[in-house]
Amino acid sequence: MKNDNIKNQYRVNEQIRVREVRIVGDSGSTVMPTRQALEMAREQGVDLVEISPNANPPVCRIIDYSKFLYQQKKRAKEMKAKQVKVEVKEIRFGPQTDEHDYQFKLKHAKEFLEEGNKVRAYVFFRGRSILFKEQGEVLLLRFANDLEEYGKVEHMPSLEGKKMFIYLAPKKAGVVKKSQQAMDRERKSAEAKGAVTAQEAEVASPASGGLFANAKISADALKKLQGDSSEQ
């Protein structure tokens, strides 16, 4: 279908019904009667192809039409290949994702953003794990903070049903240089990560106070991270 569109884009030979045309070639351009241009094309065993119908007079070339179409299709294919196709890549977490799994997914997210793709990360809450929604928010905020050199937040964490989403878009390509402010944010992020790790330890402990104690620690970690963000 696309090839037919390219083919139907040009008038050829007897389809050109104007009185005169401008013939362009390697040696320049010449205005002549269309009948004369058609005769020249026949003598050379090629075609008269109208390439600019809106010009006055219309611009034509005396060329092999099949070869001309091939070149046009090849050029269109090359242009399409150069176009950057932005995709949305998904990263899924659980509310109690361990550090190894977190770093693995963080690495993939960096690669996605460096390739120019967007990232949609989410925490999936199953059953009673919805009680840990504050912990999920802390996890997503840490994720965004760890990726600040590669992507920018398009949408802050929001709960949609049993999933909490955050959206990141790639930053413009360039050499990334860490500022002192960025390094300070990394340090504070590490502190927040320590709070989350401590929270996970509470969950594993029978004497931790159960789910509600864990949720309280998560909320404290979130307040700390939000406090750090407001100071910046």
GROMACS .gro file of N, CA, C and O in nm, residues 145-232:
model
  352
  145ASN      N    1   1.487   0.865   4.210
  145ASN     CA    2   1.606   0.938   4.254
  145ASN      C    3   1.733   0.875   4.199
  145ASN      O    4   1.826   0.945   4.156
  146ASP      N    5   1.738   0.741   4.198
  146ASP     CA    6   1.856   0.671   4.146
  146ASP      C    7   1.871   0.687   3.995
  146ASP      O    8   1.978   0.662   3.941
  147LEU      N    9   1.762   0.727   3.928
  147LEU     CA   10   1.764   0.742   3.783
  147LEU      C   11   1.764   0.888   3.738
  147LEU      O   12   1.744   0.916   3.620
  148GLU      N   13   1.785   0.981   3.831
  148GLU     CA   14   1.769   1.123   3.798
  148GLU      C   15   1.869   1.170   3.691
  148GLU      O   16   1.843   1.268   3.621
  149GLU      N   17   1.982   1.101   3.676
  149GLU     CA   18   2.080   1.139   3.575
  149GLU      C   19   2.040   1.088   3.436
  149GLU      O   20   2.095   1.132   3.335
  150TYR      N   21   1.946   0.996   3.432
  150TYR     CA   22   1.907   0.935   3.305
  150TYR      C   23   1.765   0.972   3.262
  150TYR      O   24   1.735   0.972   3.142
  151GLY      N   25   1.678   1.001   3.358
  151GLY     CA   26   1.540   1.032   3.325
  151GLY      C   27   1.479   1.130   3.422
  151GLY      O   28   1.529   1.152   3.532
  152LYS      N   29   1.369   1.191   3.378
  152LYS     CA   30   1.297   1.286   3.462
  152LYS      C   31   1.157   1.232   3.489
  152LYS      O   32   1.097   1.162   3.407
  153VAL      N   33   1.105   1.264   3.605
  153VAL     CA   34   0.974   1.214   3.646
  153VAL      C   35   0.865   1.289   3.570
  153VAL      O   36   0.858   1.411   3.574
  154GLU      N   37   0.780   1.215   3.501
  154GLU     CA   38   0.666   1.274   3.432
  154GLU      C   39   0.540   1.269   3.518
  154GLU      O   40   0.452   1.353   3.503
  155HIS      N   41   0.533   1.169   3.606
  155HIS     CA   42   0.415   1.153   3.690
  155HIS      C   43   0.459   1.091   3.821
  155HIS      O   44   0.518   0.984   3.823
  156MET      N   45   0.431   1.160   3.931
  156MET     CA   46   0.470   1.110   4.062
  156MET      C   47   0.390   0.985   4.098
  156MET      O   48   0.286   0.957   4.037
  157PRO      N   49   0.437   0.907   4.198
  157PRO     CA   50   0.367   0.783   4.232
  157PRO      C   51   0.219   0.803   4.260
  157PRO      O   52   0.181   0.895   4.334
  158SER      N   53   0.137   0.721   4.199
  158SER     CA   54  -0.007   0.727   4.220
  158SER      C   55  -0.062   0.586   4.222
  158SER      O   56  -0.018   0.499   4.146
  159LEU      N   57  -0.159   0.562   4.309
  159LEU     CA   58  -0.217   0.430   4.326
  159LEU      C   59  -0.337   0.414   4.233
  159LEU      O   60  -0.430   0.496   4.233
  160GLU      N   61  -0.333   0.310   4.151
  160GLU     CA   62  -0.442   0.278   4.060
  160GLU      C   63  -0.480   0.133   4.083
  160GLU      O   64  -0.414   0.041   4.035
  161GLY      N   65  -0.587   0.112   4.159
  161GLY     CA   66  -0.626  -0.023   4.195
  161GLY      C   67  -0.523  -0.087   4.287
  161GLY      O   68  -0.494  -0.035   4.394
  162LYS      N   69  -0.465  -0.198   4.242
  162LYS     CA   70  -0.365  -0.267   4.322
  162LYS      C   71  -0.222  -0.235   4.276
  162LYS      O   72  -0.128  -0.301   4.318
  163LYS      N   73  -0.209  -0.133   4.192
  163LYS     CA   74  -0.078  -0.096   4.142
  163LYS      C   75  -0.049   0.051   4.170
  163LYS      O   76  -0.138   0.136   4.157
  164MET      N   77   0.075   0.080   4.207
  164MET     CA   78   0.120   0.217   4.224
  164MET      C   79   0.224   0.246   4.116
  164MET      O   80   0.326   0.178   4.108
  165PHE      N   81   0.197   0.348   4.033
  165PHE     CA   82   0.280   0.376   3.917
  165PHE      C   83   0.365   0.501   3.936
  165PHE      O   84   0.327   0.594   4.008
  166ILE      N   85   0.479   0.503   3.864
  166ILE     CA   86   0.557   0.624   3.846
  166ILE      C   87   0.607   0.621   3.701
  166ILE      O   88   0.638   0.515   3.648
  167TYR      N   89   0.609   0.738   3.637
  167TYR     CA   90   0.646   0.746   3.496
  167TYR      C   91   0.773   0.830   3.480
  167TYR      O   92   0.782   0.940   3.536
  168LEU      N   93   0.868   0.779   3.402
  168LEU     CA   94   0.994   0.848   3.376
  168LEU      C   95   1.016   0.863   3.227
  168LEU      O   96   0.989   0.771   3.149
  169ALA      N   97   1.066   0.980   3.187
  169ALA     CA   98   1.099   1.006   3.047
  169ALA      C   99   1.249   1.027   3.036
  169ALA      O  100   1.312   1.080   3.128
  170PRO      N  101   1.310   0.987   2.924
  170PRO     CA  102   1.456   1.002   2.911
  170PRO      C  103   1.497   1.148   2.902
  170PRO      O  104   1.425   1.231   2.846
  171LYS      N  105   1.611   1.178   2.959
  171LYS     CA  106   1.669   1.312   2.945
  171LYS      C  107   1.741   1.320   2.812
  171LYS      O  108   1.768   1.220   2.747
  172LYS      N  109   1.772   1.443   2.769
  172LYS     CA  110   1.843   1.460   2.642
  172LYS      C  111   1.980   1.397   2.652
  172LYS      O  112   2.045   1.401   2.755
  173ALA      N  113   2.023   1.341   2.540
  173ALA     CA  114   2.154   1.275   2.537
  173ALA      C  115   2.264   1.377   2.561
  173ALA      O  116   2.256   1.491   2.517
  174GLY      N  117   2.368   1.336   2.631
  174GLY     CA  118   2.480   1.425   2.658
  174GLY      C  119   2.568   1.367   2.766
  174GLY      O  120   2.538   1.264   2.826
  175VAL      N  121   2.677   1.429   2.791
  175VAL     CA  122   2.768   1.383   2.894
  175VAL      C  123   2.714   1.422   3.029
  175VAL      O  124   2.686   1.539   3.056
  176VAL      N  125   2.696   1.323   3.115
  176VAL     CA  126   2.638   1.347   3.246
  176VAL      C  127   2.749   1.378   3.346
  176VAL      O  128   2.844   1.302   3.361
  177LYS      N  129   2.735   1.491   3.410
  177LYS     CA  130   2.831   1.531   3.512
  177LYS      C  131   2.759   1.546   3.645
  177LYS      O  132   2.657   1.612   3.653
  178LYS      N  133   2.813   1.483   3.747
  178LYS     CA  134   2.750   1.487   3.878
  178LYS      C  135   2.787   1.617   3.950
  178LYS      O  136   2.905   1.649   3.965
  179SER      N  137   2.686   1.688   3.993
  179SER     CA  138   2.707   1.808   4.072
  179SER      C  139   2.713   1.769   4.220
  179SER      O  140   2.679   1.657   4.260
  180GLN      N  141   2.754   1.864   4.303
  180GLN     CA  142   2.758   1.838   4.446
  180GLN      C  143   2.618   1.811   4.498
  180GLN      O  144   2.597   1.726   4.586
  181GLN      N  145   2.520   1.883   4.442
  181GLN     CA  146   2.382   1.863   4.483
  181GLN      C  147   2.336   1.721   4.451
  181GLN      O  148   2.267   1.656   4.530
  182ALA      N  149   2.375   1.671   4.334
  182ALA     CA  150   2.337   1.536   4.295
  182ALA      C  151   2.399   1.433   4.389
  182ALA      O  152   2.336   1.335   4.428
  183MET      N  153   2.527   1.456   4.425
  183MET     CA  154   2.592   1.362   4.516
  183MET      C  155   2.528   1.366   4.654
  183MET      O  156   2.516   1.264   4.722
  184ASP      N  157   2.484   1.485   4.697
  184ASP     CA  158   2.414   1.494   4.825
  184ASP      C  159   2.283   1.417   4.821
  184ASP      O  160   2.245   1.350   4.918
  185ARG      N  161   2.214   1.427   4.707
  185ARG     CA  162   2.088   1.354   4.694
  185ARG      C  163   2.112   1.203   4.696
  185ARG      O  164   2.032   1.128   4.750
  186GLU      N  165   2.224   1.159   4.635
  186GLU     CA  166   2.256   1.017   4.637
  186GLU      C  167   2.281   0.969   4.780
  186GLU      O  168   2.241   0.860   4.818
  187ARG      N  169   2.350   1.054   4.857
  187ARG     CA  170   2.377   1.017   4.997
  187ARG      C  171   2.247   1.004   5.076
  187ARG      O  172   2.227   0.910   5.151
  188LYS      N  173   2.157   1.101   5.055
  188LYS     CA  174   2.030   1.096   5.126
  188LYS      C  175   1.945   0.979   5.079
  188LYS      O  176   1.869   0.921   5.157
  189SER      N  177   1.957   0.946   4.950
  189SER     CA  178   1.884   0.830   4.899
  189SER      C  179   1.934   0.703   4.965
  189SER      O  180   1.857   0.613   4.998
  190ALA      N  181   2.067   0.694   4.986
  190ALA     CA  182   2.124   0.577   5.052
  190ALA      C  183   2.073   0.565   5.195
  190ALA      O  184   2.047   0.456   5.245
  191GLU      N  185   2.056   0.681   5.262
  191GLU     CA  186   2.001   0.679   5.397
  191GLU      C  187   1.857   0.630   5.397
  191GLU      O  188   1.816   0.553   5.484
  192ALA      N  189   1.780   0.676   5.297
  192ALA     CA  190   1.642   0.630   5.286
  192ALA      C  191   1.638   0.480   5.257
  192ALA      O  192   1.552   0.409   5.307
  193LYS      N  193   1.734   0.433   5.175
  193LYS     CA  194   1.743   0.291   5.144
  193LYS      C  195   1.771   0.211   5.271
  193LYS      O  196   1.716   0.103   5.291
  194GLY      N  197   1.854   0.268   5.359
  194GLY     CA  198   1.882   0.201   5.485
  194GLY      C  199   1.758   0.188   5.570
  194GLY      O  200   1.736   0.089   5.638
  195ALA      N  201   1.672   0.291   5.563
  195ALA     CA  202   1.548   0.286   5.639
  195ALA      C  203   1.457   0.177   5.587
  195ALA      O  204   1.391   0.106   5.662
  196VAL      N  205   1.453   0.163   5.455
  196VAL     CA  206   1.371   0.058   5.394
  196VAL      C  207   1.425  -0.079   5.431
  196VAL      O  208   1.349  -0.171   5.461
  197THR      N  209   1.559  -0.095   5.431
  197THR     CA  210   1.620  -0.222   5.467
  197THR      C  211   1.588  -0.259   5.611
  197THR      O  212   1.558  -0.374   5.643
  198ALA      N  213   1.591  -0.158   5.698
  198ALA     CA  214   1.557  -0.182   5.838
  198ALA      C  215   1.411  -0.224   5.850
  198ALA      O  216   1.375  -0.309   5.931
  199GLN      N  217   1.328  -0.165   5.767
  199GLN     CA  218   1.186  -0.199   5.767
  199GLN      C  219   1.165  -0.344   5.728
  199GLN      O  220   1.085  -0.415   5.787
  200GLU      N  221   1.238  -0.389   5.625
  200GLU     CA  222   1.226  -0.527   5.580
  200GLU      C  223   1.272  -0.624   5.690
  200GLU      O  224   1.218  -0.733   5.704
  201ALA      N  225   1.371  -0.582   5.767
  201ALA     CA  226   1.417  -0.665   5.877
  201ALA      C  227   1.309  -0.678   5.983
  201ALA      O  228   1.291  -0.783   6.044
  202GLU      N  229   1.233  -0.570   6.005
  202GLU     CA  230   1.123  -0.574   6.099
  202GLU      C  231   1.017  -0.673   6.055
  202GLU      O  232   0.957  -0.743   6.135
  203VAL      N  233   0.992  -0.677   5.924
  203VAL     CA  234   0.891  -0.769   5.871
  203VAL      C  235   0.933  -0.912   5.899
  203VAL      O  236   0.851  -0.998   5.931
  204ALA      N  237   1.062  -0.943   5.882
  204ALA     CA  238   1.111  -1.079   5.900
  204ALA      C  239   1.111  -1.122   6.046
  204ALA      O  240   1.113  -1.241   6.076
  205SER      N  241   1.108  -1.028   6.139
  205SER     CA  242   1.117  -1.060   6.280
  205SER      C  243   0.979  -1.089   6.338
  205SER      O  244   0.887  -1.010   6.323
  206PRO      N  245   0.960  -1.201   6.408
  206PRO     CA  246   0.830  -1.232   6.469
  206PRO      C  247   0.791  -1.131   6.575
  206PRO      O  248   0.674  -1.111   6.603
  207ALA      N  249   0.892  -1.068   6.639
  207ALA     CA  250   0.865  -0.974   6.746
  207ALA      C  251   0.855  -0.831   6.695
  207ALA      O  252   0.866  -0.736   6.772
  208SER      N  253   0.838  -0.815   6.566
  208SER     CA  254   0.842  -0.680   6.508
  208SER      C  255   0.716  -0.601   6.533
  208SER      O  256   0.712  -0.481   6.511
  209GLY      N  257   0.610  -0.667   6.573
  209GLY     CA  258   0.485  -0.594   6.591
  209GLY      C  259   0.391  -0.615   6.475
  209GLY      O  260   0.283  -0.558   6.471
  210GLY      N  261   0.429  -0.695   6.376
  210GLY     CA  262   0.338  -0.729   6.268
  210GLY      C  263   0.333  -0.625   6.159
  210GLY      O  264   0.419  -0.539   6.146
  211LEU      N  265   0.227  -0.632   6.082
  211LEU     CA  266   0.213  -0.549   5.963
  211LEU      C  267   0.203  -0.402   5.995
  211LEU      O  268   0.256  -0.318   5.924
  212PHE      N  269   0.135  -0.366   6.102
  212PHE     CA  270   0.113  -0.225   6.132
  212PHE      C  271   0.242  -0.156   6.177
  212PHE      O  272   0.266  -0.040   6.147
  213ALA      N  273   0.327  -0.231   6.249
  213ALA     CA  274   0.456  -0.173   6.286
  213ALA      C  275   0.540  -0.149   6.163
  213ALA      O  276   0.608  -0.047   6.150
  214ASN      N  277   0.535  -0.241   6.069
  214ASN     CA  278   0.609  -0.225   5.943
  214ASN      C  279   0.560  -0.105   5.865
  214ASN      O  280   0.637  -0.028   5.809
  215ALA      N  281   0.428  -0.088   5.859
  215ALA     CA  282   0.371   0.027   5.787
  215ALA      C  283   0.414   0.157   5.851
  215ALA      O  284   0.439   0.257   5.784
  216LYS      N  285   0.425   0.160   5.986
  216LYS     CA  286   0.468   0.282   6.054
  216LYS      C  287   0.611   0.318   6.017
  216LYS      O  288   0.644   0.434   5.990
  217ILE      N  289   0.699   0.218   6.013
  217ILE     CA  290   0.838   0.244   5.974
  217ILE      C  291   0.843   0.295   5.832
  217ILE      O  292   0.917   0.388   5.798
  218SER      N  293   0.762   0.236   5.744
  218SER     CA  294   0.758   0.281   5.604
  218SER      C  295   0.714   0.425   5.594
  218SER      O  296   0.770   0.504   5.518
  219ALA      N  297   0.612   0.462   5.674
  219ALA     CA  298   0.564   0.600   5.670
  219ALA      C  299   0.672   0.696   5.717
  219ALA      O  300   0.691   0.805   5.662
  220ASP      N  301   0.748   0.655   5.822
  220ASP     CA  302   0.857   0.741   5.871
  220ASP      C  303   0.963   0.759   5.764
  220ASP      O  304   1.018   0.868   5.746
  221ALA      N  305   0.994   0.650   5.691
  221ALA     CA  306   1.093   0.660   5.583
  221ALA      C  307   1.045   0.754   5.473
  221ALA      O  308   1.122   0.831   5.417
  222LEU      N  309   0.916   0.748   5.443
  222LEU     CA  310   0.860   0.837   5.340
  222LEU      C  311   0.869   0.982   5.383
  222LEU      O  312   0.906   1.070   5.306
  223LYS      N  313   0.834   1.010   5.510
  223LYS     CA  314   0.843   1.148   5.561
  223LYS      C  315   0.987   1.199   5.552
  223LYS      O  316   1.012   1.314   5.519
  224LYS      N  317   1.082   1.111   5.584
  224LYS     CA  318   1.223   1.154   5.579
  224LYS      C  319   1.263   1.191   5.437
  224LYS      O  320   1.326   1.294   5.414
  225LEU      N  321   1.223   1.105   5.338
  225LEU     CA  322   1.258   1.131   5.198
  225LEU      C  323   1.191   1.258   5.148
  225LEU      O  324   1.251   1.339   5.078
  226GLN      N  325   1.063   1.280   5.187
  226GLN     CA  326   0.993   1.401   5.145
  226GLN      C  327   1.056   1.524   5.209
  226GLN      O  328   1.066   1.630   5.147
  227GLY      N  329   1.103   1.509   5.335
  227GLY     CA  330   1.168   1.622   5.401
  227GLY      C  331   1.297   1.660   5.333
  227GLY      O  332   1.329   1.775   5.313
  228ASP      N  333   1.373   1.555   5.289
  228ASP     CA  334   1.497   1.581   5.217
  228ASP      C  335   1.470   1.653   5.086
  228ASP      O  336   1.544   1.740   5.043
  229SER      N  337   1.360   1.611   5.016
  229SER     CA  338   1.328   1.673   4.887
  229SER      C  339   1.292   1.818   4.904
  229SER      O  340   1.328   1.904   4.823
  230SER      N  341   1.219   1.855   5.011
  230SER     CA  342   1.179   1.993   5.030
  230SER      C  343   1.297   2.082   5.064
  230SER      O  344   1.303   2.200   5.031
  231GLU      N  345   1.400   2.023   5.129
  231GLU     CA  346   1.518   2.103   5.162
  231GLU      C  347   1.595   2.142   5.036
  231GLU      O  348   1.664   2.241   5.030
  232GLN      N  349   1.582   2.057   4.930
  232GLN     CA  350   1.655   2.086   4.806
  232GLN      C  351   1.585   2.192   4.727
  232GLN      O  352   1.637   2.249   4.638
   0.00000   0.00000   0.00000
